[in-house]
Amino acid sequence: MGYKTIIEDNIDILVVGAGLGGTGAAFEARYWGKDKKIVIAEKANIDRSGAVAQGLYAINCYMGTRFGENNPEDHVRYARMDLMGMVREDLAFDMARHVDSSVHLFEEWGLPLMKDPKKGTYMREGRWQIMIHGESYKPIVAEAAKKSADKVFNRVCVTHLLMDDSKENRVAGAVGFNVRTGNYHVFKSKTVICGAGGASNIFKPRSVGEGAGRVWYAPWSSGSAYGLMIEAGAKMTQMENRIVLARFKDGYGPVGAYFLHLKTYTQNGLGEEYESKWFPALAEMVGKEYLDTEGQHLSHKPIPTCLRNHAFISEVNAGRGPIHMVTMEAFQDPHLEEIGWHNFLGMTVGQAVLWAATDVDPKYENPELTTSEPYVMGSHATGCGAWCSGPEDVSPPEYYWGYNRMTTVEGLFGAGDAVGGTPHAFSSGSFTEGRLAAKAACKYIDDGKAEGIRVSDEQIANLKKKIYKPLETYRVYSNEVVGGSVNPNFINPRQGLDRLQKLMDEYCGGFGVNYMTNEKLLQIGLKKLKSLEEDMEKIAASDIHELLRAWELHHRVRTSESVFQHTLFRKETRWPGYYYRGDAMKLDDKNWHVLTVSQRDRKTGEYTMEKAPLYHLVSDK
Amino acid sequence: MPTFVYMTRCDGCGQCVDICPSDIMHIDKTLRRAYNIEPNMCWECYSCVKACPHHAIDVRGYADFAPLGHSVRVHRDEEKGTIAWRIKFRNGKKDMELLAPITTKPWGTAFPKFAEIPAPSQAMRDSELLFNEPKYIRLDDGDLRSLKTAGLKLKEGVYY
């Protein structure tokens, strides 16, 4: 194909994907590894990449220990309740005890944080969230990463991790291609910190046609964190814990600041409060421990996000939709109205565009809400990701194998969406996880664990052949037919994506089936996914841009397979409102108060599923 | 809401191509101007709109739910450290101008210069502390929180 092979050798720390997790990793690595070679490979441009590309109006994870507001264990209790018990508490505690220091760094670097003029503290929108003018959040943290790294490779899509040929189960770098030049990039590295993204667009989105990119999570978040790690043989956890978001309809504008700061609330189509009436029956399904309808006013335990979704979904199914956000009261205050609009402009401009286009003025009209299609990611109110080691001073033996945030593949570390069981990290927590992973990666190298890594030319050549195959397929077969996009010998990446989304929606509990699935459906879905995987061998790319889409699809398919396997394994409805197992509708603490862990065999593609113990490190208050 | 490019304003400088996180702003080879090659993978993140030196890029609401006739324009001023928005409703009844800061410091000046900072000691390497901690957490010399300092005990794992 005539594309050059560019080898970057002797790297100590390779950061794959430089969103908030990756930027944190690059920055911290420079402090602990002054003499180390740090390289970043980013699919887009680091200045605007990852989920925070367009900005954020809030930092959703900040303890405020400095002001005596919260301690890390408080946050663990909160995250544990929100995820119905399923949290890696060691990782959550570790992130929470360091996260404030990251936020204070952001302020020092110039991120405008809003202050409470009376208390002198940061302005809160809720117990864990502080408000910022975050349009330039990403460029600011990117600056820190750029100044810290030896080299930044923008527009390099990493498709595979390299494995050490001299030692089983050890990482040796990564390969990918430049989406502009087409050149093949080989990064030989002692350690890899995977900061790639979670997965949008694996379930059929509610938007159609031209609007298919209007999803809640960035369409360029292609599940690469999971695709890369699963193929390297890393153990994964909580992949069944997909998230469904309640958001402003069609635009997916954020609701956090509206609920928490503007004090807006929801009502059904008849103007009634509806949420509480669904809770008594739901409490029987999930148990009082998770939803104490009578004692709520005393316990102040938060109602889990998924259970709020359940009430929303049930009310709409009962024919009393649409659900409205009552903004008309709050928006009479010009200051609150301005905050409401800024909230969109700073993080989801599309919602402002939508309201301007449809003449929805929330001052005079209560806008509609919707529940989104599901997403697979690890840093919002959900915890999909790799099974990682925790910190030495907190983790029980099953959770600790020496290096913080190292996956079960030696030398491969995770941050942000890549780390499983650590929900509610959000942007600041992802950045913090990157920092933790970087320090541990430096230690791993200094301990001599990365000695003697060997990458054969054969491995590099085989991967090159594999990566460019879709271009070859197109070249060989496209002229067999007169033209157009229909060809008996291949499908293009968009057609493959449509197929994936349809089968995920129908068999794995997407919005089209009211988030409902069961064993039979999952098995059919897996079978269909298998045939899609066979067709992935015949995917065709007419140019380098389509080649990018082909590999994004590959990562999405790999992520989806893992979601299927986990959902099939957990014979329980743990998170009603995120998804339902129709054949196991009750939360089943007796059998399933455990974390699920999977491993895909690198050679055979077979999955092994296991249950892992769930340690509650932090007692109830 | 996908982006589009005004023919007469674009000079093909490629700044939108350089910044687009979704790799969908490309240069048309015949016209030598930028355009959005894949609207259904556009997140209307406005990165290209903000980056365009000629304000040649705009956004139209997605065809599947947004009628025509509205406008949300932006001007991001790095030197002033501000971002200005103008939102015009379709019906002409609302025309808002909003302004927000984007940074409090001159760009690129406030990062720690690791070369001038002494390398961490072995004790720091062996600890759980990150750069400049615990000072950055609590602004005092208090130690990092652990299970012990938090008065917490490891509870047995629940395992079925």
PDB file of C-alpha atoms in Angstrom, chain A residues 209-446:
ATOM      1  CA  GLY A 209     -30.305   9.806   9.795  1.00  0.00           C
ATOM      2  CA  GLU A 210     -28.232  12.970   9.758  1.00  0.00           C
ATOM      3  CA  GLY A 211     -28.810  13.218  13.495  1.00  0.00           C
ATOM      4  CA  ALA A 212     -27.181   9.906  14.412  1.00  0.00           C
ATOM      5  CA  GLY A 213     -24.195  11.732  15.865  1.00  0.00           C
ATOM      6  CA  ARG A 214     -26.425  13.530  18.369  1.00  0.00           C
ATOM      7  CA  VAL A 215     -25.722  11.196  21.212  1.00  0.00           C
ATOM      8  CA  TRP A 216     -25.068  11.879  24.857  1.00  0.00           C
ATOM      9  CA  TYR A 217     -21.470  10.676  24.862  1.00  0.00           C
ATOM     10  CA  ALA A 218     -19.018  11.808  22.172  1.00  0.00           C
ATOM     11  CA  PRO A 219     -19.415   9.834  18.928  1.00  0.00           C
ATOM     12  CA  TRP A 220     -15.616   9.537  18.742  1.00  0.00           C
ATOM     13  CA  SER A 221     -15.618   7.577  22.009  1.00  0.00           C
ATOM     14  CA  SER A 222     -15.487   4.276  20.203  1.00  0.00           C
ATOM     15  CA  GLY A 223     -14.899   1.829  23.042  1.00  0.00           C
ATOM     16  CA  SER A 224     -11.200   1.719  22.249  1.00  0.00           C
ATOM     17  CA  ALA A 225     -10.302   1.463  25.928  1.00  0.00           C
ATOM     18  CA  TYR A 226     -12.127  -1.871  26.002  1.00  0.00           C
ATOM     19  CA  GLY A 227     -11.323  -3.060  22.491  1.00  0.00           C
ATOM     20  CA  LEU A 228      -7.594  -2.638  23.072  1.00  0.00           C
ATOM     21  CA  MET A 229      -7.494  -4.163  26.545  1.00  0.00           C
ATOM     22  CA  ILE A 230      -9.850  -7.079  25.875  1.00  0.00           C
ATOM     23  CA  GLU A 231      -7.801  -8.144  22.849  1.00  0.00           C
ATOM     24  CA  ALA A 232      -4.638  -7.980  24.934  1.00  0.00           C
ATOM     25  CA  GLY A 233      -6.270 -10.486  27.276  1.00  0.00           C
ATOM     26  CA  ALA A 234      -6.912  -8.135  30.191  1.00  0.00           C
ATOM     27  CA  LYS A 235      -9.597  -9.164  32.657  1.00  0.00           C
ATOM     28  CA  MET A 236     -12.643  -6.909  32.533  1.00  0.00           C
ATOM     29  CA  THR A 237     -15.249  -6.154  35.153  1.00  0.00           C
ATOM     30  CA  GLN A 238     -18.742  -4.676  35.344  1.00  0.00           C
ATOM     31  CA  MET A 239     -19.203  -4.659  31.577  1.00  0.00           C
ATOM     32  CA  GLU A 240     -22.908  -5.387  32.100  1.00  0.00           C
ATOM     33  CA  ASN A 241     -23.251  -2.112  33.987  1.00  0.00           C
ATOM     34  CA  ARG A 242     -24.178   0.047  30.980  1.00  0.00           C
ATOM     35  CA  ILE A 243     -25.676   3.453  31.712  1.00  0.00           C
ATOM     36  CA  VAL A 244     -28.883   5.109  30.553  1.00  0.00           C
ATOM     37  CA  LEU A 245     -29.103   8.877  31.029  1.00  0.00           C
ATOM     38  CA  ALA A 246     -32.110  11.062  31.730  1.00  0.00           C
ATOM     39  CA  ARG A 247     -31.493  14.189  29.683  1.00  0.00           C
ATOM     40  CA  PHE A 248     -33.256  17.015  27.875  1.00  0.00           C
ATOM     41  CA  LYS A 249     -34.942  15.438  24.898  1.00  0.00           C
ATOM     42  CA  ASP A 250     -33.115  15.268  21.543  1.00  0.00           C
ATOM     43  CA  GLY A 251     -30.274  17.592  22.513  1.00  0.00           C
ATOM     44  CA  TYR A 252     -29.132  15.506  25.516  1.00  0.00           C
ATOM     45  CA  GLY A 253     -28.384  18.687  27.437  1.00  0.00           C
ATOM     46  CA  PRO A 254     -27.155  18.066  30.998  1.00  0.00           C
ATOM     47  CA  VAL A 255     -29.638  18.097  33.860  1.00  0.00           C
ATOM     48  CA  GLY A 256     -27.267  18.094  36.849  1.00  0.00           C
ATOM     49  CA  ALA A 257     -27.018  21.851  37.367  1.00  0.00           C
ATOM     50  CA  TYR A 258     -30.730  22.189  36.644  1.00  0.00           C
ATOM     51  CA  PHE A 259     -31.723  19.765  39.396  1.00  0.00           C
ATOM     52  CA  LEU A 260     -29.056  20.631  41.911  1.00  0.00           C
ATOM     53  CA  HIS A 261     -28.309  24.321  41.494  1.00  0.00           C
ATOM     54  CA  LEU A 262     -31.368  25.754  39.752  1.00  0.00           C
ATOM     55  CA  LYS A 263     -33.651  23.544  41.868  1.00  0.00           C
ATOM     56  CA  THR A 264     -35.804  22.503  38.945  1.00  0.00           C
ATOM     57  CA  TYR A 265     -37.828  19.286  39.211  1.00  0.00           C
ATOM     58  CA  THR A 266     -39.682  16.857  36.986  1.00  0.00           C
ATOM     59  CA  GLN A 267     -43.362  16.115  36.460  1.00  0.00           C
ATOM     60  CA  ASN A 268     -45.374  13.920  34.146  1.00  0.00           C
ATOM     61  CA  GLY A 269     -47.522  15.018  31.226  1.00  0.00           C
ATOM     62  CA  LEU A 270     -50.415  15.742  33.595  1.00  0.00           C
ATOM     63  CA  GLY A 271     -48.279  18.046  35.715  1.00  0.00           C
ATOM     64  CA  GLU A 272     -47.985  15.577  38.575  1.00  0.00           C
ATOM     65  CA  GLU A 273     -45.101  14.406  40.687  1.00  0.00           C
ATOM     66  CA  TYR A 274     -44.707  10.784  39.623  1.00  0.00           C
ATOM     67  CA  GLU A 275     -41.374   9.501  40.860  1.00  0.00           C
ATOM     68  CA  SER A 276     -42.287   8.547  44.403  1.00  0.00           C
ATOM     69  CA  LYS A 277     -45.279   6.436  43.417  1.00  0.00           C
ATOM     70  CA  TRP A 278     -43.046   3.938  41.622  1.00  0.00           C
ATOM     71  CA  PHE A 279     -40.716   3.499  44.554  1.00  0.00           C
ATOM     72  CA  PRO A 280     -42.709   1.239  46.931  1.00  0.00           C
ATOM     73  CA  ALA A 281     -43.058  -1.527  44.314  1.00  0.00           C
ATOM     74  CA  LEU A 282     -39.492  -0.980  43.241  1.00  0.00           C
ATOM     75  CA  ALA A 283     -38.308  -1.307  46.850  1.00  0.00           C
ATOM     76  CA  GLU A 284     -39.719  -4.832  46.848  1.00  0.00           C
ATOM     77  CA  MET A 285     -37.721  -5.588  43.729  1.00  0.00           C
ATOM     78  CA  VAL A 286     -34.395  -4.208  44.920  1.00  0.00           C
ATOM     79  CA  GLY A 287     -34.744  -4.461  48.691  1.00  0.00           C
ATOM     80  CA  LYS A 288     -34.898  -1.858  51.434  1.00  0.00           C
ATOM     81  CA  GLU A 289     -31.168  -1.617  51.655  1.00  0.00           C
ATOM     82  CA  TYR A 290     -31.096   0.162  48.326  1.00  0.00           C
ATOM     83  CA  LEU A 291     -34.369   2.015  48.448  1.00  0.00           C
ATOM     84  CA  ASP A 292     -35.823   2.689  51.850  1.00  0.00           C
ATOM     85  CA  THR A 293     -39.024   4.421  50.906  1.00  0.00           C
ATOM     86  CA  GLU A 294     -40.162   4.930  54.503  1.00  0.00           C
ATOM     87  CA  GLY A 295     -36.851   5.858  56.088  1.00  0.00           C
ATOM     88  CA  GLN A 296     -35.511   8.020  53.264  1.00  0.00           C
ATOM     89  CA  HIS A 297     -36.162  11.276  55.100  1.00  0.00           C
ATOM     90  CA  LEU A 298     -34.025  10.034  57.985  1.00  0.00           C
ATOM     91  CA  SER A 299     -31.305   8.079  56.219  1.00  0.00           C
ATOM     92  CA  HIS A 300     -30.737  10.643  53.427  1.00  0.00           C
ATOM     93  CA  LYS A 301     -29.349   7.820  51.341  1.00  0.00           C
ATOM     94  CA  PRO A 302     -29.388   8.985  47.746  1.00  0.00           C
ATOM     95  CA  ILE A 303     -31.803   7.262  45.397  1.00  0.00           C
ATOM     96  CA  PRO A 304     -29.665   5.449  42.842  1.00  0.00           C
ATOM     97  CA  THR A 305     -29.583   7.011  39.382  1.00  0.00           C
ATOM     98  CA  CYS A 306     -30.865   3.841  37.724  1.00  0.00           C
ATOM     99  CA  LEU A 307     -33.915   3.681  40.019  1.00  0.00           C
ATOM    100  CA  ARG A 308     -34.869   7.231  39.101  1.00  0.00           C
ATOM    101  CA  ASN A 309     -34.650   6.090  35.487  1.00  0.00           C
ATOM    102  CA  HIS A 310     -36.940   3.189  36.351  1.00  0.00           C
ATOM    103  CA  ALA A 311     -39.608   5.579  37.610  1.00  0.00           C
ATOM    104  CA  PHE A 312     -39.206   7.723  34.486  1.00  0.00           C
ATOM    105  CA  ILE A 313     -39.443   4.764  32.098  1.00  0.00           C
ATOM    106  CA  SER A 314     -42.402   3.245  33.970  1.00  0.00           C
ATOM    107  CA  GLU A 315     -44.362   6.499  33.975  1.00  0.00           C
ATOM    108  CA  VAL A 316     -43.868   6.969  30.236  1.00  0.00           C
ATOM    109  CA  ASN A 317     -44.885   3.346  29.613  1.00  0.00           C
ATOM    110  CA  ALA A 318     -48.009   3.965  31.653  1.00  0.00           C
ATOM    111  CA  GLY A 319     -48.990   6.557  29.084  1.00  0.00           C
ATOM    112  CA  ARG A 320     -48.420   9.624  31.219  1.00  0.00           C
ATOM    113  CA  GLY A 321     -45.545  11.109  29.293  1.00  0.00           C
ATOM    114  CA  PRO A 322     -43.887  13.237  28.354  1.00  0.00           C
ATOM    115  CA  ILE A 323     -41.799  13.900  31.410  1.00  0.00           C
ATOM    116  CA  HIS A 324     -41.099  17.599  31.770  1.00  0.00           C
ATOM    117  CA  MET A 325     -38.422  19.526  33.572  1.00  0.00           C
ATOM    118  CA  VAL A 326     -40.114  22.366  35.433  1.00  0.00           C
ATOM    119  CA  THR A 327     -37.909  25.308  34.506  1.00  0.00           C
ATOM    120  CA  MET A 328     -40.532  28.048  34.391  1.00  0.00           C
ATOM    121  CA  GLU A 329     -40.168  28.887  38.070  1.00  0.00           C
ATOM    122  CA  ALA A 330     -36.386  29.010  38.337  1.00  0.00           C
ATOM    123  CA  PHE A 331     -35.951  30.840  35.028  1.00  0.00           C
ATOM    124  CA  GLN A 332     -37.897  33.858  36.273  1.00  0.00           C
ATOM    125  CA  ASP A 333     -34.673  34.720  38.103  1.00  0.00           C
ATOM    126  CA  PRO A 334     -32.429  36.261  35.385  1.00  0.00           C
ATOM    127  CA  HIS A 335     -29.282  35.001  37.109  1.00  0.00           C
ATOM    128  CA  LEU A 336     -30.523  31.413  37.166  1.00  0.00           C
ATOM    129  CA  GLU A 337     -31.736  31.722  33.586  1.00  0.00           C
ATOM    130  CA  GLU A 338     -28.261  32.778  32.507  1.00  0.00           C
ATOM    131  CA  ILE A 339     -26.701  29.847  34.360  1.00  0.00           C
ATOM    132  CA  GLY A 340     -29.133  27.498  32.629  1.00  0.00           C
ATOM    133  CA  TRP A 341     -28.004  28.664  29.199  1.00  0.00           C
ATOM    134  CA  HIS A 342     -24.316  28.849  30.091  1.00  0.00           C
ATOM    135  CA  ASN A 343     -24.587  25.282  31.311  1.00  0.00           C
ATOM    136  CA  PHE A 344     -25.374  24.171  27.748  1.00  0.00           C
ATOM    137  CA  LEU A 345     -22.947  26.487  25.994  1.00  0.00           C
ATOM    138  CA  GLY A 346     -20.122  25.243  28.177  1.00  0.00           C
ATOM    139  CA  MET A 347     -20.720  21.535  27.582  1.00  0.00           C
ATOM    140  CA  THR A 348     -23.579  20.621  25.196  1.00  0.00           C
ATOM    141  CA  VAL A 349     -24.007  23.418  22.684  1.00  0.00           C
ATOM    142  CA  GLY A 350     -26.399  21.273  20.677  1.00  0.00           C
ATOM    143  CA  GLN A 351     -29.105  21.675  23.304  1.00  0.00           C
ATOM    144  CA  ALA A 352     -28.954  25.461  22.938  1.00  0.00           C
ATOM    145  CA  VAL A 353     -29.137  25.044  19.156  1.00  0.00           C
ATOM    146  CA  LEU A 354     -32.143  22.772  19.520  1.00  0.00           C
ATOM    147  CA  TRP A 355     -34.088  25.134  21.773  1.00  0.00           C
ATOM    148  CA  ALA A 356     -33.296  28.070  19.482  1.00  0.00           C
ATOM    149  CA  ALA A 357     -34.447  26.008  16.489  1.00  0.00           C
ATOM    150  CA  THR A 358     -37.665  24.826  18.100  1.00  0.00           C
ATOM    151  CA  ASP A 359     -38.459  28.066  19.945  1.00  0.00           C
ATOM    152  CA  VAL A 360     -38.405  26.396  23.338  1.00  0.00           C
ATOM    153  CA  ASP A 361     -37.842  29.136  25.873  1.00  0.00           C
ATOM    154  CA  PRO A 362     -37.586  27.421  29.247  1.00  0.00           C
ATOM    155  CA  LYS A 363     -38.690  30.629  30.919  1.00  0.00           C
ATOM    156  CA  TYR A 364     -42.154  30.175  29.463  1.00  0.00           C
ATOM    157  CA  GLU A 365     -42.288  26.472  28.634  1.00  0.00           C
ATOM    158  CA  ASN A 366     -41.188  23.376  30.534  1.00  0.00           C
ATOM    159  CA  PRO A 367     -38.910  21.350  28.219  1.00  0.00           C
ATOM    160  CA  GLU A 368     -39.255  17.603  27.653  1.00  0.00           C
ATOM    161  CA  LEU A 369     -36.836  15.063  29.053  1.00  0.00           C
ATOM    162  CA  THR A 370     -35.976  11.621  27.710  1.00  0.00           C
ATOM    163  CA  THR A 371     -34.023   8.529  28.681  1.00  0.00           C
ATOM    164  CA  SER A 372     -31.101   7.947  26.358  1.00  0.00           C
ATOM    165  CA  GLU A 373     -29.885   4.849  24.591  1.00  0.00           C
ATOM    166  CA  PRO A 374     -27.427   2.902  26.778  1.00  0.00           C
ATOM    167  CA  TYR A 375     -23.703   3.658  26.926  1.00  0.00           C
ATOM    168  CA  VAL A 376     -20.754   1.598  28.027  1.00  0.00           C
ATOM    169  CA  MET A 377     -18.206   3.598  29.964  1.00  0.00           C
ATOM    170  CA  GLY A 378     -16.504   3.682  33.318  1.00  0.00           C
ATOM    171  CA  SER A 379     -16.323   7.163  34.759  1.00  0.00           C
ATOM    172  CA  HIS A 380     -19.904   8.501  34.975  1.00  0.00           C
ATOM    173  CA  ALA A 381     -22.621   6.821  37.078  1.00  0.00           C
ATOM    174  CA  THR A 382     -21.399   3.447  35.862  1.00  0.00           C
ATOM    175  CA  GLY A 383     -18.246   1.363  36.213  1.00  0.00           C
ATOM    176  CA  CYS A 384     -17.360  -0.711  33.134  1.00  0.00           C
ATOM    177  CA  GLY A 385     -13.676  -1.366  32.606  1.00  0.00           C
ATOM    178  CA  ALA A 386     -10.586  -3.393  33.306  1.00  0.00           C
ATOM    179  CA  TRP A 387      -9.959  -5.320  36.479  1.00  0.00           C
ATOM    180  CA  CYS A 388      -7.130  -3.302  38.007  1.00  0.00           C
ATOM    181  CA  SER A 389      -4.869  -3.484  41.006  1.00  0.00           C
ATOM    182  CA  GLY A 390      -5.574  -1.045  43.807  1.00  0.00           C
ATOM    183  CA  PRO A 391      -3.248   0.864  46.123  1.00  0.00           C
ATOM    184  CA  GLU A 392      -1.100  -1.013  48.615  1.00  0.00           C
ATOM    185  CA  ASP A 393      -2.430   0.571  51.790  1.00  0.00           C
ATOM    186  CA  VAL A 394      -6.120   0.094  51.052  1.00  0.00           C
ATOM    187  CA  SER A 395      -6.683  -2.938  48.860  1.00  0.00           C
ATOM    188  CA  PRO A 396      -7.440  -6.447  50.107  1.00  0.00           C
ATOM    189  CA  PRO A 397      -5.276  -9.231  48.605  1.00  0.00           C
ATOM    190  CA  GLU A 398      -7.657 -10.089  45.746  1.00  0.00           C
ATOM    191  CA  TYR A 399      -7.525  -6.479  44.582  1.00  0.00           C
ATOM    192  CA  TYR A 400      -3.817  -5.926  44.874  1.00  0.00           C
ATOM    193  CA  TRP A 401      -0.991  -7.149  42.654  1.00  0.00           C
ATOM    194  CA  GLY A 402       1.656  -4.561  43.209  1.00  0.00           C
ATOM    195  CA  TYR A 403       1.046  -1.614  40.952  1.00  0.00           C
ATOM    196  CA  ASN A 404      -1.834   0.777  41.284  1.00  0.00           C
ATOM    197  CA  ARG A 405      -4.238   0.750  38.297  1.00  0.00           C
ATOM    198  CA  MET A 406      -2.274  -1.987  36.529  1.00  0.00           C
ATOM    199  CA  THR A 407      -4.550  -4.377  34.679  1.00  0.00           C
ATOM    200  CA  THR A 408      -4.025  -8.137  34.736  1.00  0.00           C
ATOM    201  CA  VAL A 409      -1.662  -7.682  31.777  1.00  0.00           C
ATOM    202  CA  GLU A 410       1.780  -6.759  33.074  1.00  0.00           C
ATOM    203  CA  GLY A 411       2.838  -3.224  32.265  1.00  0.00           C
ATOM    204  CA  LEU A 412      -0.629  -2.237  31.015  1.00  0.00           C
ATOM    205  CA  PHE A 413      -2.292   0.418  33.169  1.00  0.00           C
ATOM    206  CA  GLY A 414      -5.697   2.049  32.945  1.00  0.00           C
ATOM    207  CA  ALA A 415      -7.171   5.484  33.592  1.00  0.00           C
ATOM    208  CA  GLY A 416     -10.630   7.026  33.251  1.00  0.00           C
ATOM    209  CA  ASP A 417     -13.097   4.892  31.320  1.00  0.00           C
ATOM    210  CA  ALA A 418     -10.532   2.102  31.143  1.00  0.00           C
ATOM    211  CA  VAL A 419     -10.671   1.277  34.860  1.00  0.00           C
ATOM    212  CA  GLY A 420     -13.576  -0.878  36.008  1.00  0.00           C
ATOM    213  CA  GLY A 421     -15.587  -0.550  39.203  1.00  0.00           C
ATOM    214  CA  THR A 422     -14.792   3.141  39.698  1.00  0.00           C
ATOM    215  CA  PRO A 423     -17.900   5.094  38.856  1.00  0.00           C
ATOM    216  CA  HIS A 424     -18.367   8.770  39.713  1.00  0.00           C
ATOM    217  CA  ALA A 425     -14.795   9.683  38.846  1.00  0.00           C
ATOM    218  CA  PHE A 426     -15.899  12.005  36.034  1.00  0.00           C
ATOM    219  CA  SER A 427     -13.326  14.408  34.568  1.00  0.00           C
ATOM    220  CA  SER A 428     -11.337  15.226  37.697  1.00  0.00           C
ATOM    221  CA  GLY A 429     -11.326  11.611  38.869  1.00  0.00           C
ATOM    222  CA  SER A 430     -10.218  10.371  35.446  1.00  0.00           C
ATOM    223  CA  PHE A 431      -7.340  12.864  35.457  1.00  0.00           C
ATOM    224  CA  THR A 432      -6.464  11.685  38.966  1.00  0.00           C
ATOM    225  CA  GLU A 433      -6.516   8.047  37.918  1.00  0.00           C
ATOM    226  CA  GLY A 434      -4.131   8.910  35.101  1.00  0.00           C
ATOM    227  CA  ARG A 435      -1.801  10.455  37.663  1.00  0.00           C
ATOM    228  CA  LEU A 436      -2.001   7.382  39.901  1.00  0.00           C
ATOM    229  CA  ALA A 437      -1.333   5.060  36.974  1.00  0.00           C
ATOM    230  CA  ALA A 438       1.660   7.152  35.884  1.00  0.00           C
ATOM    231  CA  LYS A 439       3.320   7.040  39.276  1.00  0.00           C
ATOM    232  CA  ALA A 440       2.813   3.278  39.431  1.00  0.00           C
ATOM    233  CA  ALA A 441       4.130   2.826  35.887  1.00  0.00           C
ATOM    234  CA  CYS A 442       7.326   4.678  36.828  1.00  0.00           C
ATOM    235  CA  LYS A 443       7.705   2.405  39.839  1.00  0.00           C
ATOM    236  CA  TYR A 444       7.130  -0.670  37.677  1.00  0.00           C
ATOM    237  CA  ILE A 445       9.971   0.386  35.395  1.00  0.00           C
ATOM    238  CA  ASP A 446      12.283   1.385  38.278  1.00  0.00           C
TER     239      ASP A 446
END
